[in-house]
Short mmCIF file of C-alpha atoms and ligand atoms in Angstrom, two decimals:
data_model
loop_
_atom_site.label_atom_id
_atom_site.label_comp_id
_atom_site.label_asym_id
_atom_site.label_seq_id
_atom_site.Cartn_x
_atom_site.Cartn_y
_atom_site.Cartn_z
CA MET A 784 82.71 -26.03 -75.85
CA VAL A 785 83.54 -29.56 -76.90
CA TRP A 786 81.33 -32.46 -75.82
CA ILE A 787 82.79 -35.86 -74.95
CA GLY A 788 80.55 -38.90 -74.42
CA ILE A 789 81.68 -42.38 -73.34
CA ASP A 790 79.82 -45.62 -72.64
CA ASP A 791 79.95 -49.39 -72.27
CA THR A 792 83.48 -49.87 -70.99
CA ASP A 793 82.99 -52.09 -67.97
CA SER A 794 82.02 -55.66 -67.28
CA LYS A 795 80.56 -57.58 -64.35
CA ASP A 796 84.16 -58.46 -63.40
CA GLY A 797 85.29 -54.89 -62.93
CA GLY A 798 85.85 -51.46 -64.41
CA CYS A 799 83.60 -48.43 -64.39
CA THR A 800 82.84 -45.85 -67.05
CA THR A 801 82.80 -43.09 -64.42
CA TYR A 802 86.34 -44.02 -63.37
CA ILE A 803 87.49 -43.62 -66.97
CA CYS A 804 85.73 -40.25 -66.96
CA TYR A 805 87.57 -39.30 -63.76
CA THR A 806 90.99 -40.17 -65.21
CA ILE A 807 90.19 -38.34 -68.47
CA VAL A 808 89.13 -35.20 -66.60
CA ARG A 809 92.37 -35.23 -64.67
CA LYS A 810 94.48 -35.78 -67.81
CA LEU A 811 92.69 -33.06 -69.78
CA ILE A 812 93.31 -30.58 -66.96
CA GLU A 813 96.95 -31.68 -66.82
CA ASN A 814 97.21 -31.05 -70.57
CA GLY A 815 95.85 -27.52 -70.21
CA ILE A 816 92.28 -28.21 -71.32
CA ASP A 817 89.57 -26.82 -69.07
CA ILE A 818 86.50 -28.68 -67.90
CA ILE A 819 83.23 -26.78 -68.23
CA GLY A 820 80.57 -27.52 -65.61
CA TYR A 821 80.31 -30.77 -63.72
CA PRO A 822 80.95 -33.99 -65.65
CA ARG A 823 77.67 -35.79 -66.28
CA LEU A 824 76.52 -39.26 -65.33
CA VAL A 825 73.51 -40.00 -67.47
CA ARG A 826 71.35 -43.04 -66.81
CA LEU A 827 69.54 -44.50 -69.79
CA ASN A 828 66.66 -46.90 -70.26
CA PRO A 829 66.75 -49.16 -67.18
CA ASN A 830 64.90 -51.94 -69.01
CA ILE A 831 67.51 -52.49 -71.74
CA PRO A 832 68.48 -56.18 -71.46
CA TRP A 833 72.07 -55.68 -72.67
CA LYS A 834 73.10 -53.27 -69.90
CA THR A 835 75.84 -54.35 -67.46
CA ARG A 836 74.27 -52.86 -64.36
CA GLY A 837 72.74 -49.42 -64.13
CA ASN A 838 72.87 -48.40 -67.81
CA GLY A 839 74.95 -45.30 -67.13
CA ALA A 840 76.95 -43.28 -69.66
CA VAL A 841 79.11 -40.20 -69.08
CA ALA A 842 79.57 -36.83 -70.76
CA ILE A 843 82.28 -34.23 -70.20
CA ARG A 844 82.30 -30.66 -71.47
CA ALA A 845 85.77 -29.35 -72.24
CA GLY A 846 87.27 -26.21 -73.77
CA ARG A 847 88.86 -22.91 -72.86
CA GLY A 848 87.23 -21.98 -69.57
CA ASN A 849 85.84 -18.65 -68.50
CA GLY A 850 83.42 -17.53 -65.81
CA ARG A 851 83.52 -18.77 -62.25
CA GLU A 852 85.64 -21.69 -61.06
CA ILE A 853 83.89 -24.59 -59.31
CA LEU A 854 85.44 -27.40 -57.30
CA ILE A 855 84.46 -30.67 -58.96
CA GLY A 856 86.80 -33.15 -57.32
CA GLU A 857 90.14 -34.21 -55.96
CA PHE A 858 92.78 -36.55 -57.35
CA GLU A 859 95.44 -37.76 -54.89
CA GLY A 860 95.14 -34.57 -52.86
CA GLU A 861 95.13 -32.26 -55.89
CA LYS A 862 91.92 -30.25 -56.34
CA LEU A 863 90.09 -30.47 -59.68
CA PHE A 864 88.28 -27.32 -60.86
CA ALA A 865 85.88 -26.65 -63.70
CA PHE A 866 84.61 -23.37 -65.15
CA THR A 867 81.02 -22.30 -65.38
CA ASN A 868 81.43 -21.30 -69.07
CA GLY A 869 83.83 -21.95 -71.90
CA SER A 870 84.61 -21.77 -75.59
CA ASP A 871 85.55 -24.58 -77.96
CA ASP A 872 88.90 -23.05 -78.80
CA VAL A 873 90.85 -26.29 -78.17
CA ASP A 874 92.62 -29.00 -80.13
CA ILE A 875 90.12 -31.81 -80.73
CA ALA A 876 92.90 -34.21 -81.78
CA MET A 877 94.54 -33.88 -78.38
CA ILE A 878 91.20 -34.56 -76.63
CA GLU A 879 90.65 -37.54 -78.89
CA ASN A 880 94.09 -38.97 -78.05
CA THR A 881 93.47 -38.67 -74.32
CA VAL A 882 90.01 -40.24 -74.51
CA LYS A 883 91.15 -43.03 -76.86
CA GLU A 884 94.17 -43.86 -74.70
CA GLU A 885 92.13 -44.12 -71.49
CA VAL A 886 89.28 -46.09 -73.05
CA GLU A 887 91.67 -48.55 -74.69
CA LYS A 888 93.74 -48.92 -71.54
CA GLN A 889 90.82 -49.42 -69.17
CA ALA A 890 87.83 -50.87 -71.05
CA PHE A 891 87.12 -54.57 -70.51
CA LEU A 892 87.35 -55.31 -74.22
CA ALA A 893 87.79 -59.04 -73.65
CA ASP A 894 84.28 -59.32 -72.18
CA GLU A 895 81.92 -60.33 -74.97
CA LYS A 896 79.22 -58.01 -73.60
CA THR A 897 81.46 -54.92 -73.50
CA ASN A 898 81.20 -52.78 -76.63
CA PRO A 899 82.71 -49.39 -75.85
CA GLY A 900 82.16 -46.20 -77.74
CA PHE A 901 83.25 -42.59 -77.45
CA VAL A 902 82.02 -39.48 -79.21
CA ILE A 903 83.61 -36.02 -79.39
CA THR A 904 81.72 -33.15 -80.97
CA ARG A 905 81.68 -29.37 -81.08
CA LYS A 906 78.02 -29.46 -82.06
CA LYS A 907 75.69 -30.76 -79.37
CA PHE A 908 72.98 -33.13 -80.58
CA ASP A 909 69.43 -32.10 -79.79
CA SER A 910 67.78 -33.82 -76.87
CA THR A 911 65.75 -36.32 -78.89
CA ILE A 912 68.52 -38.95 -78.69
CA TYR A 913 68.52 -38.63 -74.93
CA GLU A 914 64.73 -38.68 -74.72
CA GLN A 915 64.58 -41.85 -76.77
CA GLY A 916 67.61 -43.34 -75.03
CA VAL A 917 66.13 -42.95 -71.58
CA LYS A 918 62.55 -43.88 -72.51
CA ASP A 919 62.83 -46.33 -75.36
CA VAL A 920 65.17 -48.34 -77.59
CA LEU A 921 67.64 -46.62 -79.94
CA HIS A 922 69.18 -48.16 -83.05
CA LEU A 923 72.89 -47.81 -83.73
CA ASN A 924 72.43 -46.87 -87.39
CA ASP A 925 70.20 -43.93 -86.51
CA VAL A 926 72.71 -42.72 -83.94
CA ILE A 927 75.60 -42.98 -86.40
CA GLU A 928 73.62 -40.91 -88.88
CA VAL A 929 73.29 -38.15 -86.26
CA LEU A 930 77.01 -38.36 -85.45
CA ASN A 931 77.98 -38.02 -89.11
CA HIS A 932 75.54 -35.19 -89.63
CA ALA A 933 77.09 -33.27 -86.71
CA GLY A 934 80.63 -33.94 -87.99
CA ALA A 935 81.47 -35.69 -84.72
CA VAL A 936 84.69 -37.61 -84.10
CA TYR A 937 83.77 -41.06 -82.80
CA LYS A 938 84.97 -44.59 -82.34
CA GLY A 939 82.95 -47.68 -81.58
CA TYR A 940 84.74 -50.83 -80.49
CA LYS A 941 83.54 -54.34 -81.37
CA ASN A 942 79.81 -54.03 -82.23
CA GLY A 943 80.02 -50.31 -81.43
CA ARG A 944 76.91 -50.25 -79.28
CA GLY A 945 78.55 -47.97 -76.72
CA LEU A 946 78.14 -45.13 -79.24
CA ILE A 947 74.44 -45.11 -78.43
CA GLY A 948 74.94 -44.30 -74.76
CA ALA A 949 77.85 -41.93 -75.53
CA ALA A 950 75.68 -39.88 -77.91
CA ALA A 951 72.65 -39.99 -75.61
CA ALA A 952 74.72 -38.72 -72.65
CA ILE A 953 75.88 -35.72 -74.70
CA SER A 954 72.35 -35.03 -75.83
CA TRP A 955 70.89 -34.78 -72.29
CA GLU A 956 69.36 -31.35 -71.72
CA PRO A 957 68.87 -31.26 -67.94
CA GLY A 958 65.48 -30.13 -66.75
CA ASP A 959 65.34 -31.69 -63.34
CA LYS A 960 68.75 -32.92 -62.15
CA THR A 961 70.61 -34.18 -59.11
CA TYR A 962 74.27 -34.70 -58.22
CA GLU A 963 76.40 -37.63 -57.13
CA LEU A 964 79.76 -37.44 -55.43
CA ILE A 965 81.68 -40.60 -56.26
CA SER A 966 84.85 -41.55 -54.39
CA TYR A 967 87.42 -43.88 -55.98
CA ARG A 968 89.54 -46.50 -54.24
CA TYR A 969 93.24 -47.03 -54.53
CA ARG A 970 93.98 -49.64 -57.19
CA GLU A 971 95.29 -52.21 -54.72
CA LYS A 972 91.86 -52.22 -53.02
CA TRP A 973 89.82 -52.99 -56.13
CA GLY A 974 87.83 -56.19 -55.71
CA LYS A 975 88.42 -56.26 -51.94
CA GLU A 976 85.79 -55.68 -49.28
CA ARG A 977 84.95 -52.00 -48.79
CA ASP A 978 85.60 -50.44 -45.43
CA VAL A 979 82.85 -47.84 -44.88
CA GLU A 980 81.50 -47.39 -41.37
CA GLU A 981 77.76 -47.94 -41.19
CA GLU A 982 77.18 -45.60 -38.23
CA SER A 983 78.87 -42.74 -40.06
CA VAL A 984 76.63 -43.26 -43.10
CA ILE A 985 73.55 -43.06 -40.85
CA LYS A 986 74.95 -39.91 -39.26
CA MET A 987 75.61 -38.38 -42.67
CA ASP A 988 72.10 -39.31 -43.84
CA LYS A 989 70.53 -37.68 -40.79
CA THR A 990 72.71 -34.57 -40.96
CA ILE A 991 72.66 -33.64 -44.64
CA ASN A 992 69.03 -33.40 -45.59
CA SER A 993 69.54 -32.68 -49.31
CA THR A 994 71.04 -36.17 -49.85
CA PHE A 995 68.95 -39.26 -50.55
CA ASP A 996 69.14 -43.06 -50.69
CA ASN A 997 72.14 -43.33 -48.36
CA TYR A 998 70.77 -45.96 -46.05
CA ASP A 999 67.84 -48.38 -45.94
CA TYR A 1000 66.51 -48.25 -42.39
CA GLU A 1001 64.12 -51.16 -42.87
CA GLU A 1002 66.77 -53.49 -44.28
CA LYS A 1003 69.57 -51.93 -42.16
CA ARG A 1004 71.73 -51.62 -45.27
CA VAL A 1005 74.30 -49.07 -46.40
CA LEU A 1006 73.34 -48.05 -49.93
CA ILE A 1007 76.21 -45.74 -50.88
CA THR A 1008 78.63 -48.61 -51.55
CA PRO A 1009 78.28 -50.70 -54.71
CA ASN A 1010 78.38 -54.50 -54.63
CA SER A 1011 80.56 -54.94 -57.70
CA PRO A 1012 84.39 -55.16 -57.81
CA CYS A 1013 84.56 -51.72 -59.48
CA PRO A 1014 86.87 -48.85 -58.41
CA ILE A 1015 84.07 -46.93 -56.65
CA LEU A 1016 84.26 -46.74 -52.86
CA PHE A 1017 80.96 -44.90 -52.37
CA GLY A 1018 78.56 -42.58 -54.14
CA ILE A 1019 76.49 -39.99 -52.30
CA ARG A 1020 73.45 -38.59 -54.09
CA GLY A 1021 71.79 -35.31 -53.44
CA ASP A 1022 70.38 -32.03 -54.66
CA LYS A 1023 73.26 -29.72 -53.73
CA PRO A 1024 76.89 -30.26 -54.76
CA CYS A 1025 78.23 -28.25 -51.81
CA ASP A 1026 76.29 -30.45 -49.38
CA LEU A 1027 77.80 -33.56 -50.98
CA ILE A 1028 81.28 -32.33 -50.08
CA LYS A 1029 80.14 -31.87 -46.47
CA ALA A 1030 78.47 -35.29 -46.55
CA LYS A 1031 81.64 -37.09 -47.65
CA GLU A 1032 83.50 -35.55 -44.70
CA ILE A 1033 81.09 -37.27 -42.31
CA VAL A 1034 81.56 -40.72 -43.81
CA ILE A 1035 84.30 -42.69 -42.06
CA SER A 1036 86.02 -45.10 -44.43
CA GLU A 1037 89.26 -46.53 -45.76
CA ASN A 1038 91.53 -43.94 -47.40
CA TYR A 1039 90.68 -43.29 -51.01
CA MET A 1040 92.38 -41.89 -54.08
CA GLY A 1041 89.94 -39.05 -54.65
CA TRP A 1042 86.43 -38.10 -55.68
CA MET A 1043 84.45 -36.27 -58.33
CA ILE A 1044 80.98 -34.72 -58.45
CA TYR A 1045 78.69 -35.58 -61.35
CA GLU A 1046 75.59 -33.80 -62.51
CA THR A 1047 73.06 -36.54 -63.16
CA ASN A 1048 69.53 -37.46 -64.19
CA GLN A 1049 69.31 -39.92 -61.28
CA GLY A 1050 66.21 -39.53 -59.15
CA THR A 1051 64.34 -37.49 -61.77
CA ASP A 1052 61.77 -39.93 -63.25
CA ASP A 1053 62.99 -38.89 -66.71
CA HIS A 1054 62.41 -42.44 -67.93
CA LEU A 1055 58.65 -42.43 -67.34
CA GLN A 1056 55.95 -41.72 -69.91
CA ARG A 1057 52.20 -41.45 -69.34
CA LYS A 1058 50.42 -44.08 -71.42
CA LYS A 1059 47.10 -45.79 -71.94
CA ILE A 1060 47.31 -49.55 -71.38
CA SER A 1061 46.94 -50.45 -75.08
CA GLU A 1062 49.97 -48.27 -75.93
CA VAL A 1063 52.38 -49.92 -73.48
CA LYS A 1064 55.39 -51.67 -75.03
CA PRO A 1065 58.11 -53.82 -73.45
CA TYR A 1066 61.29 -51.99 -72.32
CA GLN A 1067 59.44 -48.72 -71.74
CA SER A 1068 58.82 -47.19 -68.33
CA VAL A 1069 55.32 -45.90 -67.82
CA ILE A 1070 52.79 -44.14 -65.65
CA ILE A 1071 49.39 -45.78 -66.04
CA GLU A 1072 46.20 -44.67 -64.39
CA GLY A 1073 43.60 -47.37 -63.95
CA THR A 1074 41.25 -49.23 -61.68
CA VAL A 1075 42.23 -52.43 -59.90
CA ASP A 1076 40.39 -55.20 -61.73
CA ARG A 1077 42.15 -58.23 -60.21
CA GLU A 1078 43.10 -58.26 -56.56
CA PRO A 1079 46.68 -58.89 -55.42
CA PHE A 1080 47.99 -62.42 -54.95
CA THR A 1081 51.45 -63.72 -54.08
CA ILE A 1082 53.32 -66.14 -56.30
CA GLU A 1083 56.33 -68.36 -55.63
CA GLY A 1084 59.35 -66.23 -54.82
CA GLY A 1085 57.22 -63.73 -52.91
CA HIS A 1086 56.30 -61.50 -55.86
CA VAL A 1087 52.88 -59.83 -55.55
CA ILE A 1088 50.76 -59.39 -58.68
CA PHE A 1089 47.52 -57.52 -59.36
CA SER A 1090 46.07 -55.97 -62.48
CA ILE A 1091 44.56 -52.65 -63.44
CA GLY A 1092 42.30 -51.68 -66.29
CA ASP A 1093 41.46 -48.57 -68.26
CA GLU A 1094 39.17 -48.00 -71.26
CA THR A 1095 41.80 -49.59 -73.57
CA GLY A 1096 42.63 -52.83 -71.71
CA SER A 1097 44.08 -54.45 -68.63
CA ILE A 1098 47.67 -55.04 -67.52
CA ASP A 1099 49.51 -56.92 -64.77
CA CYS A 1100 51.54 -54.99 -62.23
CA THR A 1101 54.13 -56.70 -60.03
CA ALA A 1102 55.80 -55.75 -56.77
CA TYR A 1103 58.85 -58.01 -56.83
CA GLU A 1104 60.28 -59.70 -53.74
CA PRO A 1105 63.21 -57.25 -53.39
CA THR A 1106 60.69 -54.47 -52.79
CA LYS A 1107 60.17 -56.03 -49.34
CA GLY A 1108 57.68 -54.12 -47.14
CA PHE A 1109 56.25 -52.24 -50.13
CA ARG A 1110 54.44 -55.50 -50.98
CA ASP A 1111 52.38 -55.18 -47.79
CA ILE A 1112 50.87 -51.97 -49.16
CA ILE A 1113 50.18 -53.59 -52.52
CA ARG A 1114 48.49 -56.58 -50.82
CA LYS A 1115 45.89 -54.19 -49.35
CA LEU A 1116 44.56 -53.09 -52.74
CA LYS A 1117 41.00 -54.06 -53.59
CA LYS A 1118 38.96 -54.20 -56.77
CA GLY A 1119 37.73 -50.76 -57.75
CA ASP A 1120 40.64 -48.81 -56.23
CA ARG A 1121 41.77 -46.02 -58.53
CA VAL A 1122 45.57 -46.00 -58.82
CA GLU A 1123 48.45 -44.61 -60.82
CA VAL A 1124 51.24 -47.16 -61.30
CA TYR A 1125 54.82 -46.07 -62.09
CA GLY A 1126 57.29 -48.65 -63.41
CA GLY A 1127 59.29 -50.43 -66.10
CA VAL A 1128 57.61 -52.78 -68.55
CA ARG A 1129 58.95 -56.33 -68.69
CA GLU A 1130 58.49 -58.37 -71.82
CA LYS A 1131 58.28 -61.84 -70.28
CA PRO A 1132 56.14 -61.96 -68.31
CA PHE A 1133 54.45 -58.85 -69.70
CA THR A 1134 54.03 -56.82 -66.54
CA ILE A 1135 54.83 -53.48 -64.96
CA ASN A 1136 57.67 -53.75 -62.45
CA ILE A 1137 56.30 -51.24 -59.91
CA GLU A 1138 58.60 -48.45 -58.72
CA LYS A 1139 55.92 -46.27 -57.12
CA ILE A 1140 52.18 -46.20 -56.79
CA ARG A 1141 49.74 -43.40 -56.17
CA ILE A 1142 46.47 -44.49 -54.65
CA LYS A 1143 44.05 -41.89 -55.93
CA ASN A 1144 40.80 -43.26 -54.63
CA LEU A 1145 40.01 -46.18 -52.36
CA SER A 1146 36.87 -48.07 -53.23
CA THR A 1147 34.25 -48.69 -50.57
CA VAL A 1148 34.30 -52.39 -49.80
CA ARG A 1149 31.32 -53.91 -48.02
CA VAL A 1150 31.85 -57.18 -46.23
CA LYS A 1151 29.04 -59.46 -45.13
CA VAL A 1152 29.10 -59.94 -41.39
CA GLU A 1153 25.83 -61.83 -40.85
CA ASN A 1154 23.33 -63.87 -42.89
CA PRO A 1155 19.72 -62.67 -42.74
CA VAL A 1156 17.53 -64.04 -39.96
CA CYS A 1157 14.24 -65.81 -40.80
CA GLU A 1158 11.41 -63.70 -39.35
CA LYS A 1159 9.24 -66.72 -38.72
CA CYS A 1160 11.75 -69.15 -37.23
CA GLY A 1161 14.25 -66.65 -35.77
CA ILE A 1162 17.26 -68.56 -37.08
CA HIS A 1163 19.99 -67.55 -39.54
CA MET A 1164 19.20 -68.44 -43.14
CA LYS A 1165 21.58 -70.41 -45.36
CA SER A 1166 23.14 -69.06 -48.54
CA MET A 1167 21.87 -70.63 -51.79
CA GLY A 1168 25.15 -69.88 -53.56
CA LYS A 1169 26.98 -66.73 -54.54
CA GLY A 1170 24.49 -64.00 -55.54
CA LYS A 1171 21.51 -66.35 -55.24
CA GLY A 1172 20.06 -65.17 -51.92
CA TYR A 1173 19.21 -67.09 -48.72
CA ARG A 1174 16.81 -69.80 -47.61
CA CYS A 1175 15.58 -70.82 -44.19
CA LYS A 1176 16.54 -74.42 -43.48
CA ARG A 1177 13.43 -74.91 -41.35
CA CYS A 1178 10.49 -73.24 -43.17
CA GLY A 1179 11.95 -72.75 -46.68
CA SER A 1180 11.24 -69.00 -46.88
CA THR A 1181 13.79 -66.96 -48.84
CA LYS A 1182 15.48 -63.55 -48.72
CA ASP A 1183 17.61 -61.47 -51.09
CA GLU A 1184 21.36 -61.04 -51.03
CA LYS A 1185 20.89 -57.44 -49.84
CA ASP A 1186 19.04 -58.59 -46.71
CA ALA A 1187 22.25 -59.88 -45.12
CA ARG A 1188 24.07 -57.51 -42.74
CA TYR A 1189 27.07 -55.74 -44.22
CA GLU A 1190 29.78 -53.51 -42.78
CA ILE A 1191 32.15 -51.14 -44.57
CA LEU A 1192 35.63 -52.66 -44.55
CA ASP A 1193 38.23 -50.65 -42.70
CA ARG A 1194 40.78 -50.43 -45.52
CA ASP A 1195 43.78 -49.77 -43.28
CA LEU A 1196 45.29 -47.89 -46.22
CA LYS A 1197 45.43 -44.21 -47.10
CA GLU A 1198 45.27 -42.46 -50.42
CA GLY A 1199 48.59 -41.00 -51.58
CA PHE A 1200 52.01 -42.02 -52.91
CA TYR A 1201 53.93 -45.13 -51.86
CA GLU A 1202 57.40 -46.06 -53.08
CA VAL A 1203 59.64 -49.12 -53.01
CA PRO A 1204 62.29 -48.99 -50.25
CA PRO A 1205 65.59 -47.29 -51.13
CA CYS A 1206 67.39 -50.67 -51.43
CA ALA A 1207 65.11 -51.58 -54.37
CA ARG A 1208 65.06 -48.17 -56.05
CA ARG A 1209 66.15 -47.74 -59.66
CA HIS A 1210 68.72 -45.03 -60.33
CA LEU A 1211 66.27 -42.96 -62.36
CA SER A 1212 63.32 -43.24 -59.97
CA LYS A 1213 62.47 -40.04 -58.20
CA PRO A 1214 62.31 -40.63 -54.44
CA LEU A 1215 59.18 -39.22 -52.80
CA LYS A 1216 61.56 -37.08 -50.77
CA ARG A 1217 62.23 -35.14 -54.00
CA MET A 1218 58.60 -34.94 -55.06
CA VAL A 1219 56.11 -32.23 -54.29
CA CYS A 1220 53.14 -34.48 -53.65
P1 ATP B 489 78.77 -49.14 -67.95
O1 ATP B 489 79.13 -48.70 -66.59
O2 ATP B 489 79.84 -49.85 -68.71
O3 ATP B 489 78.25 -48.01 -68.74
P2 ATP B 489 76.08 -50.12 -67.80
O4 ATP B 489 75.29 -50.93 -66.85
O5 ATP B 489 75.83 -48.69 -67.78
O6 ATP B 489 77.64 -50.28 -67.72
P3 ATP B 489 76.53 -50.73 -70.45
O7 ATP B 489 77.63 -51.70 -70.28
O8 ATP B 489 76.85 -49.33 -70.79
O9 ATP B 489 75.66 -50.75 -69.16
O10 ATP B 489 75.52 -51.34 -71.48
C1 ATP B 489 74.46 -50.64 -72.00
C2 ATP B 489 74.56 -50.68 -73.50
O11 ATP B 489 73.29 -50.41 -74.03
C3 ATP B 489 75.49 -49.63 -74.06
O12 ATP B 489 76.16 -50.15 -75.17
C4 ATP B 489 74.57 -48.50 -74.51
O13 ATP B 489 75.06 -47.77 -75.58
C5 ATP B 489 73.34 -49.30 -74.90
N1 ATP B 489 72.10 -48.57 -74.67
C6 ATP B 489 71.80 -47.79 -73.63
N2 ATP B 489 70.56 -47.29 -73.74
C7 ATP B 489 70.06 -47.75 -74.88
C8 ATP B 489 68.82 -47.58 -75.56
N3 ATP B 489 67.87 -46.84 -75.07
N4 ATP B 489 68.65 -48.22 -76.74
C9 ATP B 489 69.62 -49.00 -77.23
N5 ATP B 489 70.82 -49.21 -76.65
C10 ATP B 489 71.05 -48.59 -75.48
#
């Protein structure tokens, strides 16, 4: 089959690379080219500063289809099908024309931050570009070298950076994967308020168990609708494509142009790498195991910071204000707790932006409840300063620190995994609902 990758076409003012993908799929089918498998929505490194929003790129597999037919979408009432297998016996020039036309027609080229790119190749690149693209920073020159080596057809607009995401999306080799059904609005609705009934989203969430991140019950917020002026009406995420079709039927909304199902790396934790503290670099996403060595405190803006240490160093971890109630869990951590922190590494300030935490072992915290009593005078002794013991005010006799009465603190916290609420979740973060803990 032939691989098509596209990225970096939209801007904060509008547009959407998945919408371009949707129109290309429809045009290719119209021109007699078959789609193989679901189109792919591939999220890349969430910490890249030059992303527009969710750092997503798309990949389409096209060719001469064989095998089983699968329903992948609908365009103005017309069903869109793909095949489970296919050959590459198709005219690349015709694919190129379709892709080029749609990208040039729809990309927000006037936005200085939009640098589109598309790649078409018969030879798939090995997964290292994806692995680096989702976990680290890629350099355009290295990507172009791979494209040339594979004999790919490609075009980068302006600084050409979109080629990075386009190539990385093609190179994704799904291990774990999920699906997203995205519905698209009629053009005249773009930029206007979305009409999606909240109650119906709750009903859908409660009915179709294989979906996730539809609704935030704590914040009472619908999560399937984006906040940007893009063509998307809603996106429903889940583990089973057939359930997503049922789920969309439950959602009551304005009429829409159509929908398409994407195979995606959302909710897979593909971005995370296990590291020792001394190896952590900005823009990576990491899993660090360590011991709390500075207890949590809250700074202006409501962000909660603590630090953990391992044998190689110590690092700050932050639960930012948008993580809402998750911060209450973090505030309960105490020195000596053994934890595993999952999150993206910020450069300034250098800290881990926590996505999830696993509390592996709670330390035993003793709290002093009573100063020692002087045996001679029968009164409570006074502290002589931290760690310095106690002295009786009346007779001057002394006692050790250990002679005070201590109780074990009720930690009001259990060992196990805790995650940020769905409204603060990154696209790539695996919800606990999908984890076998
Ligand atoms: P869009 O919907 O347009 O794709 P977005 O939020 O996904 O918006 P982009 O506008 O695509 O973000 O911007 C991300 C840019 O960063 C793209 O040009 C992409 O090629 C590039 N990029 C993505 N991942 C990496 C990476 N790991 N290293 C270097 N560049 C990257």
